[in-house]
PDB file of C-alpha atoms in Angstrom:
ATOM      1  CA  UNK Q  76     113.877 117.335 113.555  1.00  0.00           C
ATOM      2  CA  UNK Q  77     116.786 116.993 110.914  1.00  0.00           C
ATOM      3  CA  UNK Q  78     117.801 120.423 109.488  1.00  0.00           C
ATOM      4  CA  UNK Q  79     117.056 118.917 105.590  1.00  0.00           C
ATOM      5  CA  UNK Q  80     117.496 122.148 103.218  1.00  0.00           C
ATOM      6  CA  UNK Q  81     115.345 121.004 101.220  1.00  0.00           C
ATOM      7  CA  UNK Q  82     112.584 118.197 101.058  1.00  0.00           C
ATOM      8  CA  UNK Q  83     114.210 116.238  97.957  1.00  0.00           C
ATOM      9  CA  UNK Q  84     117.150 115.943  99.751  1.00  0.00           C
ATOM     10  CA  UNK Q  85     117.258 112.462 101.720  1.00  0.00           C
ATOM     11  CA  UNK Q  86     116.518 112.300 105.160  1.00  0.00           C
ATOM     12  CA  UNK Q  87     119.325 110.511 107.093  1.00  0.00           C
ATOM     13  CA  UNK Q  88     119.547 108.580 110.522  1.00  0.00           C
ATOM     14  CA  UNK Q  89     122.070 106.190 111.741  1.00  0.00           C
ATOM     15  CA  UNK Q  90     121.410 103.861 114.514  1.00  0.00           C
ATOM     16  CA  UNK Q  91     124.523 102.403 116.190  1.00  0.00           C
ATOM     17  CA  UNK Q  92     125.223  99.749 119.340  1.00  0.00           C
ATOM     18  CA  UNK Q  93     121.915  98.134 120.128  1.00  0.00           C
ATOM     19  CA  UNK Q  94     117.863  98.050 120.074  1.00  0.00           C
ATOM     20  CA  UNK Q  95     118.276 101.235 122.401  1.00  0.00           C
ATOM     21  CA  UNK Q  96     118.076 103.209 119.794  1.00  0.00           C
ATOM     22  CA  UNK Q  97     115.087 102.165 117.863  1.00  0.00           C
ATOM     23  CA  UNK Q  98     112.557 104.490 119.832  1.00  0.00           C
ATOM     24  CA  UNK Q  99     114.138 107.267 117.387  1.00  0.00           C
ATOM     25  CA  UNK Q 100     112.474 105.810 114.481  1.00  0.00           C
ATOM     26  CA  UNK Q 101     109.535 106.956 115.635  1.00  0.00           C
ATOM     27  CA  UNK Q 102     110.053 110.682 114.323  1.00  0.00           C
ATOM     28  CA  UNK Q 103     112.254 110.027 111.788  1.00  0.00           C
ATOM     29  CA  UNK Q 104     109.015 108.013 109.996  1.00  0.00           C
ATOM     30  CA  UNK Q 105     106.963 111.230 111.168  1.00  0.00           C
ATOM     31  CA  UNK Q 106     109.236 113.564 109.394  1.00  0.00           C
ATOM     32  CA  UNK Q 107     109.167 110.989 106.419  1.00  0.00           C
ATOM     33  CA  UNK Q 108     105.071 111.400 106.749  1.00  0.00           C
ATOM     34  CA  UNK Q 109     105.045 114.911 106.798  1.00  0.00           C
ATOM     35  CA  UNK Q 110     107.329 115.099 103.381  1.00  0.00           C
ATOM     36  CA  UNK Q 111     105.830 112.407 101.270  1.00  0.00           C
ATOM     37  CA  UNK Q 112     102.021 112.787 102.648  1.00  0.00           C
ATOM     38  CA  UNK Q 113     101.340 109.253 104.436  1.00  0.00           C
ATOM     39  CA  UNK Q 114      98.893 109.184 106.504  1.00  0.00           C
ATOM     40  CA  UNK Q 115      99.216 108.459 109.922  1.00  0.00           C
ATOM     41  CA  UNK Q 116      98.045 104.822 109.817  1.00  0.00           C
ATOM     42  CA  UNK Q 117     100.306 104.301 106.663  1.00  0.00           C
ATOM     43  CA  UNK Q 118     103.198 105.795 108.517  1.00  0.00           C
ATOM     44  CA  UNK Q 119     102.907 103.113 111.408  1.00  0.00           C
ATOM     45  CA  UNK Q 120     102.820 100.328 109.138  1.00  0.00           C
ATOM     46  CA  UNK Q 121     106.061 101.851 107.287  1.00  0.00           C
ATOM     47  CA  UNK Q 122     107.542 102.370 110.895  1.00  0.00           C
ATOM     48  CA  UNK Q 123     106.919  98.595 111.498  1.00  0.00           C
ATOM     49  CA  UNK Q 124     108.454  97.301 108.771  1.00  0.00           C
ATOM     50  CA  UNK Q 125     111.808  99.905 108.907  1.00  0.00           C
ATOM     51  CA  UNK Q 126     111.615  99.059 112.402  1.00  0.00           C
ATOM     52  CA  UNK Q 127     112.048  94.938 111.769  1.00  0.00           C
ATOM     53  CA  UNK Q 128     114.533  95.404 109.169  1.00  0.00           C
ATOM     54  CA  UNK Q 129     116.795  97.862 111.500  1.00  0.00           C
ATOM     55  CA  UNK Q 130     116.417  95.395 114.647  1.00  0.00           C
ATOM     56  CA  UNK Q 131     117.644  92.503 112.417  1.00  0.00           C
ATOM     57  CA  UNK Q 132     120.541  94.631 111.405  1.00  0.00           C
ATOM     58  CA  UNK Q 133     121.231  95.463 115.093  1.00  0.00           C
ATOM     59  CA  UNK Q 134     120.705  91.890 116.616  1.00  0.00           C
ATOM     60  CA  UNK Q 135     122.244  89.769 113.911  1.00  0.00           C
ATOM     61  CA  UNK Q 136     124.721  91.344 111.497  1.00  0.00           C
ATOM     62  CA  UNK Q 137     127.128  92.131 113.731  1.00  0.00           C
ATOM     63  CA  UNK Q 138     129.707  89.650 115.407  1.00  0.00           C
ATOM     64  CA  UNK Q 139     129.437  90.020 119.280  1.00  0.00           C
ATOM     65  CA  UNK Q 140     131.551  92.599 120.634  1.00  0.00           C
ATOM     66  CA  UNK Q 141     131.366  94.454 116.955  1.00  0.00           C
ATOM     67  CA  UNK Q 142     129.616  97.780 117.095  1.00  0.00           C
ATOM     68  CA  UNK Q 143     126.445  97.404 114.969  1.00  0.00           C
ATOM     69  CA  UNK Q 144     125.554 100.146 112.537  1.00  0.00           C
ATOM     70  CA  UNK Q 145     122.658 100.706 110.607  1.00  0.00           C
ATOM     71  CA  UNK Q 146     122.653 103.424 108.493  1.00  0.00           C
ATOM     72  CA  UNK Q 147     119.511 104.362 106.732  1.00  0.00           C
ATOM     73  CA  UNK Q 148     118.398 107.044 104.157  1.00  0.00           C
ATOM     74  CA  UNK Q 149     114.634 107.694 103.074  1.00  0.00           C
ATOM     75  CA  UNK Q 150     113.588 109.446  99.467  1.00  0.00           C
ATOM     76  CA  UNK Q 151     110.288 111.065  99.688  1.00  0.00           C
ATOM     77  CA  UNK Q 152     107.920 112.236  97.424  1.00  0.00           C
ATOM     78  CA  UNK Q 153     104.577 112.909  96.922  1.00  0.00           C
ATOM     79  CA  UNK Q 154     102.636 109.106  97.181  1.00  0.00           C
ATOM     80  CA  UNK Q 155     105.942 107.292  97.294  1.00  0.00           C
ATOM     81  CA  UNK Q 156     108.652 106.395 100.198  1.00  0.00           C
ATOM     82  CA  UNK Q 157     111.844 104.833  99.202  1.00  0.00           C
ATOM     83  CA  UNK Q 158     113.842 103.486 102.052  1.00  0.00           C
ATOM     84  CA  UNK Q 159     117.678 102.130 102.037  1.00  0.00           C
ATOM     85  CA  UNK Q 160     118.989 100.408 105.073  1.00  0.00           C
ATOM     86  CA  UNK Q 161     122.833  99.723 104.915  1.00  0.00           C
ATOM     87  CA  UNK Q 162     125.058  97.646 107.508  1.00  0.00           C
ATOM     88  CA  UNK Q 163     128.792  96.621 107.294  1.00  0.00           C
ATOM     89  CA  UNK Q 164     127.569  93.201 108.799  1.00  0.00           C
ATOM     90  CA  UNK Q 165     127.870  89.378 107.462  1.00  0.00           C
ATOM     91  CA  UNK Q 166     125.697  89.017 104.105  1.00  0.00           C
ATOM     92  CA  UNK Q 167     122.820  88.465 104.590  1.00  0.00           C
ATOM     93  CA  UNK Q 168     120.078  88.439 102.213  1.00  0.00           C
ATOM     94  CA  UNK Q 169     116.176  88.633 103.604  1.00  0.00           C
ATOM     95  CA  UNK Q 170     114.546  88.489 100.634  1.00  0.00           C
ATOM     96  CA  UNK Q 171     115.456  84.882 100.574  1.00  0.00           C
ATOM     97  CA  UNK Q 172     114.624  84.408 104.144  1.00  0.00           C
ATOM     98  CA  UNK Q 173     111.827  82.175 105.152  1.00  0.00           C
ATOM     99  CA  UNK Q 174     108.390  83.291 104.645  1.00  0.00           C
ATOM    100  CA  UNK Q 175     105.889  82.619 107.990  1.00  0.00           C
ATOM    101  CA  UNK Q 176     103.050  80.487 107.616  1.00  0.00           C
ATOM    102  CA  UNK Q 177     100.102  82.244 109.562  1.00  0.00           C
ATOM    103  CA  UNK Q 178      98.083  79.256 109.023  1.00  0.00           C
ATOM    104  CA  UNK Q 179      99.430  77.288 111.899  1.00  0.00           C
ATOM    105  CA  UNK Q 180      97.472  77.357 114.852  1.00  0.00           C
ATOM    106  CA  UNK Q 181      98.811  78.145 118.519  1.00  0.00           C
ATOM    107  CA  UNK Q 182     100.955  74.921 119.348  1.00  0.00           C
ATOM    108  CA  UNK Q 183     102.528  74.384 116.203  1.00  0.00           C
ATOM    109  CA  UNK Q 184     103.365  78.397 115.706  1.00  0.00           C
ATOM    110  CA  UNK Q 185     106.902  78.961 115.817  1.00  0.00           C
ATOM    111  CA  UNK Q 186     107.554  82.233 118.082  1.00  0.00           C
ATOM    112  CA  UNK Q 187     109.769  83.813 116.302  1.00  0.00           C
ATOM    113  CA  UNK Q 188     109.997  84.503 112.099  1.00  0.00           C
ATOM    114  CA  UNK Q 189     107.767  87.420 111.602  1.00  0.00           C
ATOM    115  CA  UNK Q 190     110.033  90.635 111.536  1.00  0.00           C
ATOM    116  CA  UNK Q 191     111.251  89.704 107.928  1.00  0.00           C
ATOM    117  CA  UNK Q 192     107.874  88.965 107.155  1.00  0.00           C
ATOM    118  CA  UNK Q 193     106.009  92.020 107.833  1.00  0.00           C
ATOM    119  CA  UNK Q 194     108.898  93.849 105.800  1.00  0.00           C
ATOM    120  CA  UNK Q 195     107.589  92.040 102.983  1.00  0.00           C
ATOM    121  CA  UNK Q 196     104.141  92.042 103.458  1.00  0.00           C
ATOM    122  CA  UNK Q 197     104.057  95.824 104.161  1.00  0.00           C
ATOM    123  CA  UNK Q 198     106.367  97.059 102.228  1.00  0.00           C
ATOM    124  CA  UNK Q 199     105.695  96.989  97.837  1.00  0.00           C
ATOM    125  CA  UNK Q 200     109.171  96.007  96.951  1.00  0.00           C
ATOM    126  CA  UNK Q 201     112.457  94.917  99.055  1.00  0.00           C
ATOM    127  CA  UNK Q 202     115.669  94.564  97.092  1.00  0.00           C
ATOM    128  CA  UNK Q 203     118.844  93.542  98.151  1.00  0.00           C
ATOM    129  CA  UNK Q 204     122.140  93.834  97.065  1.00  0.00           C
ATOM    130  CA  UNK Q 205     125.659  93.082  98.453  1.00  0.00           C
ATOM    131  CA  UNK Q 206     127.822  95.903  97.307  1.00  0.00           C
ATOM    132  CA  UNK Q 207     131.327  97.561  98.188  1.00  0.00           C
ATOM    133  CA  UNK Q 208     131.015  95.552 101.877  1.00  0.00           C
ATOM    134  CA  UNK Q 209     127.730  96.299 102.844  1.00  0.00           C
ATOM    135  CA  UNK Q 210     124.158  94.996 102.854  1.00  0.00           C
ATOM    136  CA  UNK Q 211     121.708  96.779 101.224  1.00  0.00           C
ATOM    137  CA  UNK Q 212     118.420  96.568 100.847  1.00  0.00           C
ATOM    138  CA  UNK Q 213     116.046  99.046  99.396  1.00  0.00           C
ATOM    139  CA  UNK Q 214     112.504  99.072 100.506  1.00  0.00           C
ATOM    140  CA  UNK Q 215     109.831 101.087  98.370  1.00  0.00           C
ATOM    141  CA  UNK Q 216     106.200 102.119  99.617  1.00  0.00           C
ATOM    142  CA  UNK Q 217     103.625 103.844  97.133  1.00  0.00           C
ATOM    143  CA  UNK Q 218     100.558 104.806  98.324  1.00  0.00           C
TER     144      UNK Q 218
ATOM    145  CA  UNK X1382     105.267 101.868 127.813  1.00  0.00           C
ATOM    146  CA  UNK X1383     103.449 101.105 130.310  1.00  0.00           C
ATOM    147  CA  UNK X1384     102.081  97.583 131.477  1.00  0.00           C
ATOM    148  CA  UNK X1385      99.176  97.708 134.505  1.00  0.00           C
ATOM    149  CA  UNK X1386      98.268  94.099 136.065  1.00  0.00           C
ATOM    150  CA  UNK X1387      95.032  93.695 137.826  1.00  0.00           C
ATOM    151  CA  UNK X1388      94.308  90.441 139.561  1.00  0.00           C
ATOM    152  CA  UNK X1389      90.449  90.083 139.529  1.00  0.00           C
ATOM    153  CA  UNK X1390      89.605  87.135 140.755  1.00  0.00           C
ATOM    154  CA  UNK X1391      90.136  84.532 137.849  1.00  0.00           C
ATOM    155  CA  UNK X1392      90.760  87.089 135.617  1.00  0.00           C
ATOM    156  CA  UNK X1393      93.711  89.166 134.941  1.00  0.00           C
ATOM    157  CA  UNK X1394      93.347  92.604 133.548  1.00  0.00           C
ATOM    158  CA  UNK X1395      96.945  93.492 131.784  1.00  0.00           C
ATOM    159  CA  UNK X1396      96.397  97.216 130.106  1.00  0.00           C
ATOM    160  CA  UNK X1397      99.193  97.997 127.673  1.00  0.00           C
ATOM    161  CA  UNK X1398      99.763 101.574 127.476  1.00  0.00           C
ATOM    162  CA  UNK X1399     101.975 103.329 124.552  1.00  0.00           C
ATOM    163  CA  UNK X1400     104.462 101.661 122.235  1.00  0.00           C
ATOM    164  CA  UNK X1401     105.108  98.150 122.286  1.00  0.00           C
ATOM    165  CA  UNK X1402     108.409  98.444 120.140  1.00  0.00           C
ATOM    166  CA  UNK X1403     111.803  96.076 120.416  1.00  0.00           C
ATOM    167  CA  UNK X1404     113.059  98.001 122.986  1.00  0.00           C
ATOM    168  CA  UNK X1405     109.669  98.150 124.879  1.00  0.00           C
ATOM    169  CA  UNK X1406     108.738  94.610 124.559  1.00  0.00           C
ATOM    170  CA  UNK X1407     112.364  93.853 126.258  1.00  0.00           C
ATOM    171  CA  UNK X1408     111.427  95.963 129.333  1.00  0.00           C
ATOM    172  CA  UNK X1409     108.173  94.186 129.581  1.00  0.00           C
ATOM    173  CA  UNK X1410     109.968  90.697 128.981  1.00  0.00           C
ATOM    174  CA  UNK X1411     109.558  89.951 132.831  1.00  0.00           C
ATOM    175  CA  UNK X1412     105.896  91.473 133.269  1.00  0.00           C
ATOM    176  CA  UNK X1413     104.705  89.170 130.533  1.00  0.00           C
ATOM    177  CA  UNK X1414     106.280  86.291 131.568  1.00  0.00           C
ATOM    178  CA  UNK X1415     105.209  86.689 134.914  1.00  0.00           C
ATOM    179  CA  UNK X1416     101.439  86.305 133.731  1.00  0.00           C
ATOM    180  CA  UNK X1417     102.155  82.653 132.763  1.00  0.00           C
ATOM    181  CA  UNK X1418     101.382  81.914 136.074  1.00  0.00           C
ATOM    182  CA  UNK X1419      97.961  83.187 135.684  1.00  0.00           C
ATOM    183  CA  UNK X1420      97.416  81.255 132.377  1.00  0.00           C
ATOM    184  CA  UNK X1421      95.339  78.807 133.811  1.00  0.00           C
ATOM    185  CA  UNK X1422      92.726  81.430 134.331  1.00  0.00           C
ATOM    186  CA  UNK X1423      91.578  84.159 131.837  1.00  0.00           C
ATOM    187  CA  UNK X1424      94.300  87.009 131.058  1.00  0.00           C
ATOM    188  CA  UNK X1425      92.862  89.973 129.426  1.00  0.00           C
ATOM    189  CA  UNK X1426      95.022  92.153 127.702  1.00  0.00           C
ATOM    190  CA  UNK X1427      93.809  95.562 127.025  1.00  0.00           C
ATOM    191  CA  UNK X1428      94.979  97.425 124.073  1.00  0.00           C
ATOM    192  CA  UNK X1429      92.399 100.439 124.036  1.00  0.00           C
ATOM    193  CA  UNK X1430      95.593 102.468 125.003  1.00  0.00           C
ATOM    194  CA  UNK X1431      98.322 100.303 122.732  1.00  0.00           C
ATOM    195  CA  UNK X1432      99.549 102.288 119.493  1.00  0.00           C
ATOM    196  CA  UNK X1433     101.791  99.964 117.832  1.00  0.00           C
ATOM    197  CA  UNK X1434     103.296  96.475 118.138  1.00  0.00           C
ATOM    198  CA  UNK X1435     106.257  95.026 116.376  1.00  0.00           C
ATOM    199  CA  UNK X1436     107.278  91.157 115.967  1.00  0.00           C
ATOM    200  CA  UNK X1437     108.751  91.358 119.285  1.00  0.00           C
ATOM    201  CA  UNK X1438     105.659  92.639 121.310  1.00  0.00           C
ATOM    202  CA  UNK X1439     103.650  89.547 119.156  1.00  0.00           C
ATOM    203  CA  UNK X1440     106.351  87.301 120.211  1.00  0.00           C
ATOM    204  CA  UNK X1441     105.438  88.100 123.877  1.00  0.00           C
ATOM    205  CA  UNK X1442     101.373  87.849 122.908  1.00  0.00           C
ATOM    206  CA  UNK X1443     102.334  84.187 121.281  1.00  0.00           C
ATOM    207  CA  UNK X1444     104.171  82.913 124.645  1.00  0.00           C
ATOM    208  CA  UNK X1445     101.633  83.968 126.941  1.00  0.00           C
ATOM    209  CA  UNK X1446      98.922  82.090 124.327  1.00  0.00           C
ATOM    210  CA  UNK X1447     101.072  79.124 124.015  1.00  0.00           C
ATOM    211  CA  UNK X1448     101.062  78.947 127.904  1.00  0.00           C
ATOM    212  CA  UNK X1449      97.487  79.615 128.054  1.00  0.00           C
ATOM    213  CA  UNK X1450      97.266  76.705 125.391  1.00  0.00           C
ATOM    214  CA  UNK X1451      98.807  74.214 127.953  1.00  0.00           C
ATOM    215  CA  UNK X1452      97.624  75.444 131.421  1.00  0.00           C
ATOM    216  CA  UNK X1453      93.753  75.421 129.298  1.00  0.00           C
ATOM    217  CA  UNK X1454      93.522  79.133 129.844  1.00  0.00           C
ATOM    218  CA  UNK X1455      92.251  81.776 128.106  1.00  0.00           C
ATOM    219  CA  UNK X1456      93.835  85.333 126.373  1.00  0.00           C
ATOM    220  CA  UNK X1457      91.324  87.612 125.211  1.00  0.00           C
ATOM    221  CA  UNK X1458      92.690  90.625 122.855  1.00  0.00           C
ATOM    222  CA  UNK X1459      90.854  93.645 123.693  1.00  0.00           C
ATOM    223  CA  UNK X1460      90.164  96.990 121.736  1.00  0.00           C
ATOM    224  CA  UNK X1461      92.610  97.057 119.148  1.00  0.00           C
ATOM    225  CA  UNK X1462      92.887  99.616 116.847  1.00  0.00           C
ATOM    226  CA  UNK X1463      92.579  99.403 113.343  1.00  0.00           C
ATOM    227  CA  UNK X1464      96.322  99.548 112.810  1.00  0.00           C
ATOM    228  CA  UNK X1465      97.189  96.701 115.079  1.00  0.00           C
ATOM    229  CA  UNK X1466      94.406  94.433 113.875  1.00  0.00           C
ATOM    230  CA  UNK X1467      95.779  94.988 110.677  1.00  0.00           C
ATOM    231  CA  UNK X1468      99.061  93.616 112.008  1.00  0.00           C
ATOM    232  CA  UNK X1469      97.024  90.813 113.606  1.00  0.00           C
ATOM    233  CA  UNK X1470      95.604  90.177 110.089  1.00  0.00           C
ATOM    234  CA  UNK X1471      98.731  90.026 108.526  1.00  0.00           C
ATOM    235  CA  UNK X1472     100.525  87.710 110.905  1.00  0.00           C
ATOM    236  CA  UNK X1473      97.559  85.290 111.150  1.00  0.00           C
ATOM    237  CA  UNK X1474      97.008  86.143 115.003  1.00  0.00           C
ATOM    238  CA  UNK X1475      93.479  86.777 114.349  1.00  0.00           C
ATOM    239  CA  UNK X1476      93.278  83.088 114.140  1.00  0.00           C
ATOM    240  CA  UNK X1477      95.321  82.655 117.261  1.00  0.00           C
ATOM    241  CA  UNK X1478      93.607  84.708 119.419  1.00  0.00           C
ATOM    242  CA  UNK X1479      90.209  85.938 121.098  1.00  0.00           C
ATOM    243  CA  UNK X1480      89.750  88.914 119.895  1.00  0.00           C
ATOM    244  CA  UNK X1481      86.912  90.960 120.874  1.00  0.00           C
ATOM    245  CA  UNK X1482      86.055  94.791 120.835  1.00  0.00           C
TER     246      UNK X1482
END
């Protein structure tokens, strides 16, 4: 897919407008596999939790009628992903968000609350910063 | 993605096929919500052919159980793979739901 020249450079996609786009995450997390050495279940996991993180960005950070843009860039190396995820949006700061609690049972379960979570449960560390305008959070797999 | 409903009786068979991502789980919105009606019987889903679920598809999995929960129905979560019961583990739904092989 994208024409890196070499594999320590960082591997770039940018989503823009809606949740349309998030099928293409699909292959950029394959082409992250392939230069780092996940494994293919690992590489679902990490395309779960980049995938919650980006539709926040998209559904939320935005003001209605404001064009949403994530922009995202991925360091690989051998046993390691490190994954930044950058929007222009309001601040917002998920590491502070509320965690779930999966000990409720069906009725009092709230329906929604778990795409933050499963960042944070998947991912080994997820830092944010506010910084020149934009969110940024930096999420870091080792494996 | 690709959601197939059989009516079988008391049953309903709902296969998932492919991705369940944001996107996907939005298409299947109406599908899924459609099966409330059934949740006064027992709704199968079948995941043999499901490769990955995000928050949203689990959303979907939660409302249908929370009907089921009132109508006193049943949802049984078939043949998951490793990678989605891991998800399951994560989130707690193991607890939530039937889950059987």
């Amino acid at each position: 897919m994208n024409s890196a020249k070499n594999d320590t450079s960082p591997l770039k996609i940018t989503l823009r407008g809606d949740i349309r786009q998030i099928p293409r995450l699909e292959d950029y997390v394959a082409e992250l596999a392939s230069r780092s050495g996940m494994d293919p279940s690992l590489a679902l996991s990490v395309n779960l939790a980049l995938e919650e993180a980006v539709t926040n960005v998209l559904l939320y950070a935005y003001p209605k009628g404001q064009d949403a843009v994530a922009d995202i860039e991925a360091f690989a190396s051998k046993g390691s992903v490190r994954i930044i995820l950058s929007d222009s949006g309001v601040p917002f700061d998920p590491t502070k968000a509320d965690t779930a609690d999966t000990s409720l049972g069906v009725e009092e379960r709230p329906i929604g609350g778990l795409g933050i979570f499963l960042v944070r449960q998947i991912m080994d560390s997820v830092e944010y910063r506010y910084e020149g305008g934009k969110n940024i959070l930096t999420m870091t797999k080792n494996f | 993605m690709e959601i197939i409903i059989k009516n079988q009786g008391t049953e309903t068979l709902v296969e998932l096929v492919g991705r369940l991502d944001t996107l996907a789980s939005q298409e299947i919105t109406p599908q899924m919500t459609g099966l409330q009606d059934k949740a006064d019987g027992v709704i199968i889903l079948d995941c043999k052919k499901l490769e990955y679920i995000s928050s949203s598809g689990l959303r979907l999995f939660l409302t249908l159980r929370k009907a089921a929960a009132v109508k006193g129905g049943k949802v049984i979560v078939r043949s998951i793979s490793p990678e989605i019961r891991n998800v399951f583990m994560m989130t707690g739904f193991l607890n939530l739901f039937q889950v059987e092989d």
